[in-house]
Short mmCIF file of C-alpha atoms and ligand atoms in Angstrom, two decimals:
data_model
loop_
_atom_site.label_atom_id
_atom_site.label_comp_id
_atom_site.label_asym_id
_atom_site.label_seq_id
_atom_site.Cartn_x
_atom_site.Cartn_y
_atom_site.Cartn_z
CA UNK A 1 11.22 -5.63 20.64
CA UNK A 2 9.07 -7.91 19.16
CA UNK A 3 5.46 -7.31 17.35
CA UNK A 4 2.68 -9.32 15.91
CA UNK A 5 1.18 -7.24 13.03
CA UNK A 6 -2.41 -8.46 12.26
CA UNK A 7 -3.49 -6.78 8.79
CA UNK A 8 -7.19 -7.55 7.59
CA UNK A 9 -8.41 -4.19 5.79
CA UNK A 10 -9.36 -5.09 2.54
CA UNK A 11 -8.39 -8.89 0.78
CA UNK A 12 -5.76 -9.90 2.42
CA UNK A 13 -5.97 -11.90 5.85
CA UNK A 14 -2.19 -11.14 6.99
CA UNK A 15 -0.02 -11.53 9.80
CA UNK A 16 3.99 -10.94 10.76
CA UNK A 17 6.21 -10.83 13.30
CA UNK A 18 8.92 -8.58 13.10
CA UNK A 19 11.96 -7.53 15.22
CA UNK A 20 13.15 -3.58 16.46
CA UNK A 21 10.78 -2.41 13.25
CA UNK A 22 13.24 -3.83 11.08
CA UNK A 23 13.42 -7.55 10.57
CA UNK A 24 10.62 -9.75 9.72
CA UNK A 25 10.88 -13.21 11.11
CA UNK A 26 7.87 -14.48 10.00
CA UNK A 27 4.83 -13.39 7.75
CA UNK A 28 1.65 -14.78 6.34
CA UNK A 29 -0.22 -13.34 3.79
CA UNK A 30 -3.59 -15.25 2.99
CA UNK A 31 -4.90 -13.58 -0.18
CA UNK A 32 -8.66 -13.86 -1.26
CA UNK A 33 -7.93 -12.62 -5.20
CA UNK A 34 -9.00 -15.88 -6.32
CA UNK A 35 -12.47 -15.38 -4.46
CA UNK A 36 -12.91 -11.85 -5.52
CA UNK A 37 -12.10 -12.61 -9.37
CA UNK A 38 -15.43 -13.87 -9.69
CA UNK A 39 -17.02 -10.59 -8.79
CA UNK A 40 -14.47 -8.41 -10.47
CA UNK A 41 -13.85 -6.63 -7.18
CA UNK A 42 -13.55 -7.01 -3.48
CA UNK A 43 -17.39 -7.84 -2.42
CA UNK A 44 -16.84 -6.68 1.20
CA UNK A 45 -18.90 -9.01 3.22
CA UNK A 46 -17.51 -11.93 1.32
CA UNK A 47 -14.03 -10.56 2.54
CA UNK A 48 -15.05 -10.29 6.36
CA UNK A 49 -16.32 -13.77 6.20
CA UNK A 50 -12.79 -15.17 4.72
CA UNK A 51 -11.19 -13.29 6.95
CA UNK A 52 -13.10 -14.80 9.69
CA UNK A 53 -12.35 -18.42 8.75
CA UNK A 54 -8.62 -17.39 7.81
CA UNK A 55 -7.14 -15.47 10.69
CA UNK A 56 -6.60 -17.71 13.62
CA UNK A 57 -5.10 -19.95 11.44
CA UNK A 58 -3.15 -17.02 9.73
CA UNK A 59 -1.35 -16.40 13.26
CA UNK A 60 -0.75 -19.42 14.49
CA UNK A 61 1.35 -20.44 11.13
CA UNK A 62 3.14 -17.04 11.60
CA UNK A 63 4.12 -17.46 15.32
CA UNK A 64 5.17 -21.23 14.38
CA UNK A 65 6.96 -20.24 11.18
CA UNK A 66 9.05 -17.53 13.38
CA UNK A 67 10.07 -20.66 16.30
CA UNK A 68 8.01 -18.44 18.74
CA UNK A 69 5.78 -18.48 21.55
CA UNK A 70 3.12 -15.75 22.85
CA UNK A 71 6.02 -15.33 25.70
CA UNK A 72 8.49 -13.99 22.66
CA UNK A 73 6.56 -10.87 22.30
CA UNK A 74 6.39 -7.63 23.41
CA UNK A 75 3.07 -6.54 21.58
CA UNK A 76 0.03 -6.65 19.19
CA UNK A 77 -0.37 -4.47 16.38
CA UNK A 78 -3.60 -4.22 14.31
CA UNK A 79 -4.63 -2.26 11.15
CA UNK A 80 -7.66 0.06 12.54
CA UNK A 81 -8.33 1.98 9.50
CA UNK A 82 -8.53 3.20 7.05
CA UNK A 83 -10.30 -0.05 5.11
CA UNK A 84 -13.40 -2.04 4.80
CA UNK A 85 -15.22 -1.40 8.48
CA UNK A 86 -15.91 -5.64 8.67
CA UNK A 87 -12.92 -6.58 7.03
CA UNK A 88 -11.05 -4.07 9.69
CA UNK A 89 -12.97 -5.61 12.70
CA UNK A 90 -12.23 -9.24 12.07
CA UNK A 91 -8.72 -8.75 12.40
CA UNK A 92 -9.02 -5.63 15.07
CA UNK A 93 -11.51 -8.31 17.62
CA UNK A 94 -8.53 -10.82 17.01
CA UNK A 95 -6.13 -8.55 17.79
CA UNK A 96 -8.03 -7.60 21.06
CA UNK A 97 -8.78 -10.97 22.16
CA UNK A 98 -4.71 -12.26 21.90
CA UNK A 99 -4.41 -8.78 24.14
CA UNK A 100 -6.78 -9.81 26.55
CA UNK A 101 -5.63 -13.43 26.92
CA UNK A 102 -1.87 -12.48 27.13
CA UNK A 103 -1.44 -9.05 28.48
CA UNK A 104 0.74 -7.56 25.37
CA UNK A 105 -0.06 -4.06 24.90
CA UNK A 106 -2.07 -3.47 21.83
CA UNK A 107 -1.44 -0.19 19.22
CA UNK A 108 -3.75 0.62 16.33
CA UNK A 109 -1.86 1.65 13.37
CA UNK A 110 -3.27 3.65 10.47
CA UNK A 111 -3.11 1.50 7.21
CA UNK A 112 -1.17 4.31 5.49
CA UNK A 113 1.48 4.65 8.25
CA UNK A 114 2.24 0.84 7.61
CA UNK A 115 2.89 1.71 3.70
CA UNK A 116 5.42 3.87 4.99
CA UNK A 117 6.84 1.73 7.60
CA UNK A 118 7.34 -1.06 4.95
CA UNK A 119 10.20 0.58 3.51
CA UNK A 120 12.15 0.75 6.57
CA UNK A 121 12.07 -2.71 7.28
CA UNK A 122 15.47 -4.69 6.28
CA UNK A 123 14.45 -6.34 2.48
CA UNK A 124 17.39 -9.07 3.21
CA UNK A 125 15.65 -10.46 6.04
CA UNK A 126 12.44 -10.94 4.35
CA UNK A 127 10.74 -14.40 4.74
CA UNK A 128 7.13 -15.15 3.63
CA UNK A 129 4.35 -18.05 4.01
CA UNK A 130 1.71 -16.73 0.83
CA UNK A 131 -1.54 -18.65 0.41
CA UNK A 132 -3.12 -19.03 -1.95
CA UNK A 133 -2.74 -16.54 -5.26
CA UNK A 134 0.95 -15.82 -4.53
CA UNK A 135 0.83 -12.10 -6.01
CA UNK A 136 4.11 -10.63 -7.57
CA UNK A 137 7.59 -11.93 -6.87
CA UNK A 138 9.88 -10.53 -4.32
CA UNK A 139 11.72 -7.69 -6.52
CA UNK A 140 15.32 -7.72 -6.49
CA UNK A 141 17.53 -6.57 -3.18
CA UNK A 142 16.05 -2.63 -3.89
CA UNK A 143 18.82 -0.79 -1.97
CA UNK A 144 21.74 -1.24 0.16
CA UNK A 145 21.59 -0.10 4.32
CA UNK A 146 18.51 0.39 6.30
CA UNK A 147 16.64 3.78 6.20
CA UNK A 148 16.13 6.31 8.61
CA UNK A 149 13.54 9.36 8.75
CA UNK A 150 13.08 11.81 8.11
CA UNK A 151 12.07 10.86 4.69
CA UNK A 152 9.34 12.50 2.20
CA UNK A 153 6.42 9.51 0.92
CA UNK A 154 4.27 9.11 -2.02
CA UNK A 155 1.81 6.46 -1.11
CA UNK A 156 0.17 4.93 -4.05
CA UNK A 157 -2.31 2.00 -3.61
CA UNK A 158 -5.78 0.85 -4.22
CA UNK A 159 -7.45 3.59 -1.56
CA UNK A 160 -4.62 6.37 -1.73
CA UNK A 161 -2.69 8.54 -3.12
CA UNK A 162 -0.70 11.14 -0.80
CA UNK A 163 2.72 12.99 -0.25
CA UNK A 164 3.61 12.71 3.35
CA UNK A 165 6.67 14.28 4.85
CA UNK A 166 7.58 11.84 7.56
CA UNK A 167 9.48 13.44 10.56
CA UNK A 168 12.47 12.19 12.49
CA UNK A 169 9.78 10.58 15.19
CA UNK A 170 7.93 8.69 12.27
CA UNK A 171 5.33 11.92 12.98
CA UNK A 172 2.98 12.97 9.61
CA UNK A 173 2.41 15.32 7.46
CA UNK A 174 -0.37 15.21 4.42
CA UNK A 175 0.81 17.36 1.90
CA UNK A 176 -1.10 16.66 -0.70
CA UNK A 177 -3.10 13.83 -1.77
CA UNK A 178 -5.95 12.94 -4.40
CA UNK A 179 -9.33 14.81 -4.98
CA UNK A 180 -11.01 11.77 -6.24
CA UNK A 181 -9.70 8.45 -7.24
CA UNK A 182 -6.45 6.71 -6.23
CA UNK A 183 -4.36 5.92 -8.90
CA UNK A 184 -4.52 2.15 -8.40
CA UNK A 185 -8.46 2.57 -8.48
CA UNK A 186 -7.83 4.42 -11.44
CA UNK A 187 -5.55 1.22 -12.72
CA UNK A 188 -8.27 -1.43 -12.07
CA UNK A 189 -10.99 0.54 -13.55
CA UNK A 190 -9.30 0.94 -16.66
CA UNK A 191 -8.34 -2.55 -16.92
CA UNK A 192 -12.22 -3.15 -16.60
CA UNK A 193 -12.67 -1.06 -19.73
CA UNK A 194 -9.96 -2.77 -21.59
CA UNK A 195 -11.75 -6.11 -20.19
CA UNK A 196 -8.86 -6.89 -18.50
CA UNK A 197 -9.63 -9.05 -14.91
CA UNK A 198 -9.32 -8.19 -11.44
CA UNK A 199 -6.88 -6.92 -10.05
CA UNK A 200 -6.45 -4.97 -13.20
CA UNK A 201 -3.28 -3.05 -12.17
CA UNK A 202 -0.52 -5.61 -12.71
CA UNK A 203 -1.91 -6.52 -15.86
CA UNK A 204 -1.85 -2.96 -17.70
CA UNK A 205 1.36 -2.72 -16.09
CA UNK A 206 2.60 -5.56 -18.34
CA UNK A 207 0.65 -4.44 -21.28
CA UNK A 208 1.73 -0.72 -20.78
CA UNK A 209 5.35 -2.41 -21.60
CA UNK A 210 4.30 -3.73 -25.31
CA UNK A 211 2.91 -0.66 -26.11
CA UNK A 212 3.30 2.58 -27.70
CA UNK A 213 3.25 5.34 -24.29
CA UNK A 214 2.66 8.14 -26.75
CA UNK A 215 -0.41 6.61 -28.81
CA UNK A 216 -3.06 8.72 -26.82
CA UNK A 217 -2.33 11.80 -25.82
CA UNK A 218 -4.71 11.61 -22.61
CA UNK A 219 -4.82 14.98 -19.62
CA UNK A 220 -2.74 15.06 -17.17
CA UNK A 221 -4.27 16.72 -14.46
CA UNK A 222 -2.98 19.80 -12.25
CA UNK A 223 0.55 19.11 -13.39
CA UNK A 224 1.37 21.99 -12.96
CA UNK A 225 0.47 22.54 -9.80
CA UNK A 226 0.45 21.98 -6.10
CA UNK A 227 0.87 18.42 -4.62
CA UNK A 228 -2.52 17.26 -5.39
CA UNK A 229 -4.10 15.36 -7.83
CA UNK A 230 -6.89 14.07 -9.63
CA UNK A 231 -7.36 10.71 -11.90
CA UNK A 232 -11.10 11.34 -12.76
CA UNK A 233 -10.18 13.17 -15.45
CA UNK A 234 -8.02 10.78 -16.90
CA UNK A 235 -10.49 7.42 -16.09
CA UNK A 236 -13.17 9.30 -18.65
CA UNK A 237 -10.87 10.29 -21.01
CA UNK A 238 -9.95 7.00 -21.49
CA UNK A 239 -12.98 5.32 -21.77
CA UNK A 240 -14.15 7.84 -24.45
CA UNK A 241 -11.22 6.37 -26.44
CA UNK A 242 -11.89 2.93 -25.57
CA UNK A 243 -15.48 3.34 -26.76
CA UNK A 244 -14.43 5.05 -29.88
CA UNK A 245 -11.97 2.36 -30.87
CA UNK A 246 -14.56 -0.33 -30.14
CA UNK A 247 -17.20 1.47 -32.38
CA UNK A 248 -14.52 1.56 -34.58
CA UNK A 249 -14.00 -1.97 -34.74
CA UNK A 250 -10.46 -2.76 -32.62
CA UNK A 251 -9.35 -1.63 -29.53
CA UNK A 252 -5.41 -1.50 -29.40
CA UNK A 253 -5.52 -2.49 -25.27
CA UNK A 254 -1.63 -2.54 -25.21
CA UNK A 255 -1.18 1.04 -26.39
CA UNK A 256 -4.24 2.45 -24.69
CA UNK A 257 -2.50 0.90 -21.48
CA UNK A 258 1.10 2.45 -22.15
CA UNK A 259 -1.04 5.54 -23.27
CA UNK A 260 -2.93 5.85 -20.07
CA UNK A 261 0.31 4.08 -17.41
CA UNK A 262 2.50 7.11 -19.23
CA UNK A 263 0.08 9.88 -17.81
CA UNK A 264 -0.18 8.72 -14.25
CA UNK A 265 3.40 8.24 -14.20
CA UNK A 266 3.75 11.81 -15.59
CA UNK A 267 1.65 13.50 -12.74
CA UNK A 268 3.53 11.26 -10.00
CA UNK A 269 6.57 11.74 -10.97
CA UNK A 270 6.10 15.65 -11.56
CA UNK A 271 4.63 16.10 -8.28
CA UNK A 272 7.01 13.72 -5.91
CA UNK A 273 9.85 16.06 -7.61
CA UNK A 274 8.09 19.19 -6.70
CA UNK A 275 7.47 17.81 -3.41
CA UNK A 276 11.06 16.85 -3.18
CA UNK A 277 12.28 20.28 -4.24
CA UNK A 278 9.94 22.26 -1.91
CA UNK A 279 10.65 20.47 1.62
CA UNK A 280 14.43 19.90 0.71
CA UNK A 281 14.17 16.23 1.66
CA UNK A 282 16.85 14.36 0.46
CA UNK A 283 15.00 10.54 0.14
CA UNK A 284 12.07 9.63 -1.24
CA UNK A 285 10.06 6.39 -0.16
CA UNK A 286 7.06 5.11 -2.74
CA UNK A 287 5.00 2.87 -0.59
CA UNK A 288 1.43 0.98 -1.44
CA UNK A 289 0.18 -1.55 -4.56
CA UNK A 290 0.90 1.38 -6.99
CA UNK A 291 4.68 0.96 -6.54
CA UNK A 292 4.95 -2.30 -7.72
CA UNK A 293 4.59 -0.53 -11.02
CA UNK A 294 7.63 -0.90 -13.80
CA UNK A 295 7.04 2.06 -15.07
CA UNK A 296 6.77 4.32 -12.16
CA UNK A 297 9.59 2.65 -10.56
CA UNK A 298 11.91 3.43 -13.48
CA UNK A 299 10.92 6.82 -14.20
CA UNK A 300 11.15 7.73 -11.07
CA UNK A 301 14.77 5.86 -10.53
CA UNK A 302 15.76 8.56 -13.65
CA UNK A 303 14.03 11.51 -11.91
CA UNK A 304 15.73 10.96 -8.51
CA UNK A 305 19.35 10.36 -10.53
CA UNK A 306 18.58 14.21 -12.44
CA UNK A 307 17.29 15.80 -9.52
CA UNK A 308 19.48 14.33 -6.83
CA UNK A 309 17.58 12.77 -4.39
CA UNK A 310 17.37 9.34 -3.04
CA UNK A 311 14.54 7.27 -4.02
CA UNK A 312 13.36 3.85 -2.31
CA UNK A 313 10.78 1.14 -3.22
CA UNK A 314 9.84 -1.57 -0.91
CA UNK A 315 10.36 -5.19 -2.64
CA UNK A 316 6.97 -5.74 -4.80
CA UNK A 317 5.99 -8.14 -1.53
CA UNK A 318 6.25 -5.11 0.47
CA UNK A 319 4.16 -2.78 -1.34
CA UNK A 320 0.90 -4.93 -1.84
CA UNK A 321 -1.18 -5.35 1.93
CA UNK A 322 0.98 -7.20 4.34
CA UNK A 323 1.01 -7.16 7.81
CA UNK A 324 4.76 -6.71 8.08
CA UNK A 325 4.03 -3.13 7.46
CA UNK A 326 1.45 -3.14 10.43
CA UNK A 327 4.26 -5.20 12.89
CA UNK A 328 6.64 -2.84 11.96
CA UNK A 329 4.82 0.71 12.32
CA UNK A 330 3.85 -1.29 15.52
CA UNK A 331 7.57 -1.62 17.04
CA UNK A 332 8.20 2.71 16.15
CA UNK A 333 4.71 3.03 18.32
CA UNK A 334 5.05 1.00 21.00
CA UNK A 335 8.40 2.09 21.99
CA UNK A 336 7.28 5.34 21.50
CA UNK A 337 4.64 4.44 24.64
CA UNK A 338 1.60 4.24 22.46
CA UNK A 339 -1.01 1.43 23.72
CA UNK A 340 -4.34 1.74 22.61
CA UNK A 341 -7.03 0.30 25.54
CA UNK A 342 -9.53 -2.65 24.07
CA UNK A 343 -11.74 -0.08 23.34
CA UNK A 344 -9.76 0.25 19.75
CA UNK A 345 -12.82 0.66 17.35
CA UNK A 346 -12.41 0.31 13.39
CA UNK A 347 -12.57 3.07 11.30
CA UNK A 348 -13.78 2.82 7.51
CA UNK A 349 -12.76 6.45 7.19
CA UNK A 350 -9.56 7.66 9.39
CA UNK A 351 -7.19 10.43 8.37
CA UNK A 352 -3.19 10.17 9.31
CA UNK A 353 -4.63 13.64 11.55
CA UNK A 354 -7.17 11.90 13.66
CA UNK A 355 -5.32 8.69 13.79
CA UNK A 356 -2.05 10.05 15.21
CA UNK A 357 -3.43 12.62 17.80
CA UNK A 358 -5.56 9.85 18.95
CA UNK A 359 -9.11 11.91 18.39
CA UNK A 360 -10.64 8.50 17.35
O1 KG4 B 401 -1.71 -1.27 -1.31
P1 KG4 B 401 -2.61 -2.24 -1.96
O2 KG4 B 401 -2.25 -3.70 -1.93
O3 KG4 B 401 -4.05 -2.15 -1.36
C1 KG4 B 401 -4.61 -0.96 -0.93
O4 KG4 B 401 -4.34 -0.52 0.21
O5 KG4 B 401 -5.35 -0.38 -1.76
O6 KG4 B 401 -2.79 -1.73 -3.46
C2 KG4 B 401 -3.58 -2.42 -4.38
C3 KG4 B 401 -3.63 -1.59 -5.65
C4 KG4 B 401 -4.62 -2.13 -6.67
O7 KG4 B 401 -5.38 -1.04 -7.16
C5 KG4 B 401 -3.72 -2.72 -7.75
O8 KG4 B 401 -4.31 -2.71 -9.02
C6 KG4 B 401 -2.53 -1.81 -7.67
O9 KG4 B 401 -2.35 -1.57 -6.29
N1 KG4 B 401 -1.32 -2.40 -8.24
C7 KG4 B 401 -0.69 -1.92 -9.33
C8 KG4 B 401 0.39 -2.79 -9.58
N2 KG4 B 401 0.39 -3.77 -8.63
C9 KG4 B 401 -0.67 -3.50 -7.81
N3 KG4 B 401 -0.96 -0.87 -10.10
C10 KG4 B 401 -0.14 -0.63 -11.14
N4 KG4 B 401 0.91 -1.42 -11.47
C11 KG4 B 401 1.22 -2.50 -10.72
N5 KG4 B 401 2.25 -3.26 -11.03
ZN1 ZN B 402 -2.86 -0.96 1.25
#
């Protein structure tokens, strides 16, 4: 089975076509960083209007790039939510319109439930088109064999942060997630403080590595705890410091980053473990921007070794928006027998819930 993924929920105009769930033959990723620099964030009409101009184009290099034909296919799938609600329906009315014009059955797949689906798709096989800002390398080959649910998944990225348990029919389960920001919102707003540019995350992740992880003690929240969290806290408590250390004449933005990457890492580590221990799963998948991180990958590479459990990170490319993801969430769907009709609305707001019992 063959899928066309169409991803367009945020700043990334992407598109993929990938085999069985599993093998990508072709992606594009069109990424409007470089536009939303200038703002310091993603201005969200500016992104629907890129998007506009981007995604036809976007396709048609993908379908060329993978030596295929409309005919090749065996369906469309399209980000629906959750995302920016014009971003989303730029690359949702695209998605429609190839429907209409070539019969494929269309399926709506919930941005989250790509993050997951990323890491089952065979890293060897990768191949990518990137335009423009090409984003983070292609990490090396991250494991060996291609993975199978049921797995447990922390999903860490710009808009999220949640433990799902992910059933043997790709079927989810929230089990805890964040009570205010996302940890990579919590990333790019303290790279703001530090005056660090947009997209801040990458960049403390680099500093966090020349810097001293136990110069600030800063709270880590509900650690003890439950599966939820809570970054709030954390955000304030380091801007106090930053403002302190700028009254006081120098900011130290290496060890405030290692400071504040060492207590997010802390609390995700902590509660992916607990997670782990409570529903017995015996792999762990880290999906979305967040887990691109160096040091969440490693300290959660050490926990998984103590604690004896399988852990799994999608290469870098994987983790950041693509619409490989989408293609490949797409494949588990449609040969599931999900088709959504071309009444398939965006949704700004969309929980796994809604999404997968098809109230929306
Ligand atoms: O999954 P993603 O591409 O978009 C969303 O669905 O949100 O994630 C983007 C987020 C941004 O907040 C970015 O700063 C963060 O992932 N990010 C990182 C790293 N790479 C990307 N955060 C920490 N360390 C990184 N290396
Ligand atoms: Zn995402």
């Amino acid at each position: 089975m063959r899928v066309l993924g169409v991803e367009t929920s945020c700043d990334e105009t992407a598109a993929a076509v990938v085999e069985d769930g599993r093998r990508i033959l072709a992606q594009t990723v069109a990424s409007q960083v470089t536009t939303h620099a200038q703002f310091g964030g993603v201005v969200p009409e500016v992104a629907s209007r890129q998007h506009v101009r981007d995604i036809t184009r976007v396709v048609e290099r993908t379908l060329e790039d993978a030596g295929l034909t409309w005919d090749h296919l065996d369906g469309i799938a399209v980000t629906c939510g959750p995302g920016l609600l014009g971003a989303l329906l730029v690359g949702i009315s695209a998605a429609k319109g190839y429907a209409l014009a070539t019969g494929l059955p269309l399926v709506g797949v919930h941005h989250i439930a790509g993050h997951v689906a990323a890491a089952f798709l065979d890293a060897d096989e990768a191949t990518a088109s990137t335009e423009g800002d090409p984003g983070p390398a292609t990490a090396a080959r991250p494991h060996g064999g291609l993975l199978e649910p049921p797995v447990l998944a922390l999903v860490v990225s710009g808009g999220h942060t949640e433990i799902l348990d992910v059933d043997e029919a790709f079927h989810f389960r929230r089990l805890g997630g964040t009570k205010d920001d996302a940890a990579g919102e919590a990333y790019d707003k303290v790279a703001r403080m530090v005056g660090l540019s947009y997209p801040g995350g990458p960049k403390v992740d680099e500093l966090a590595g020349q810097g001293d992880p136990q110069a600030f003690s800063f709270p880590r929240a509900m650690l003890e705890e439950g599966l939820d969290f809570s970054f709030s806290g954390l955000k304030s408590a380091v801007a106090g410091e930053v403002e302190r250390q700028r009254r006081s004449g120098g900011l130290r933005v290496a060890d405030v980053c290692a400071s504040f990457q060492q207590a997010v890492v802390d609390v995700l580590v902590e509660k992916a473990a607990r997670a782990m221990r409570e529903t017995g799963r015996r792999t762990l998948v880290v999906a979305g921007g967040v887990a691109a991180n160096r040091g969440l990958r490693a300290a959660l590479a050490a926990r998984a070794a103590a604690d004896g459990f399988e852990v799994r990170f999608p290469p870098v490319r994987l983790c950041t928006d693509n619409a490989a993801m989408i293609a490949a969430a797409g494949c588990v769907l449609l040969a599931r027998g999900r088709c959504d009709p071309l009444t398939l609305n965006a949704h700004a707001q969309l929980s796994l819930d809604a999404w997968q019992s098809g109230r929306v």
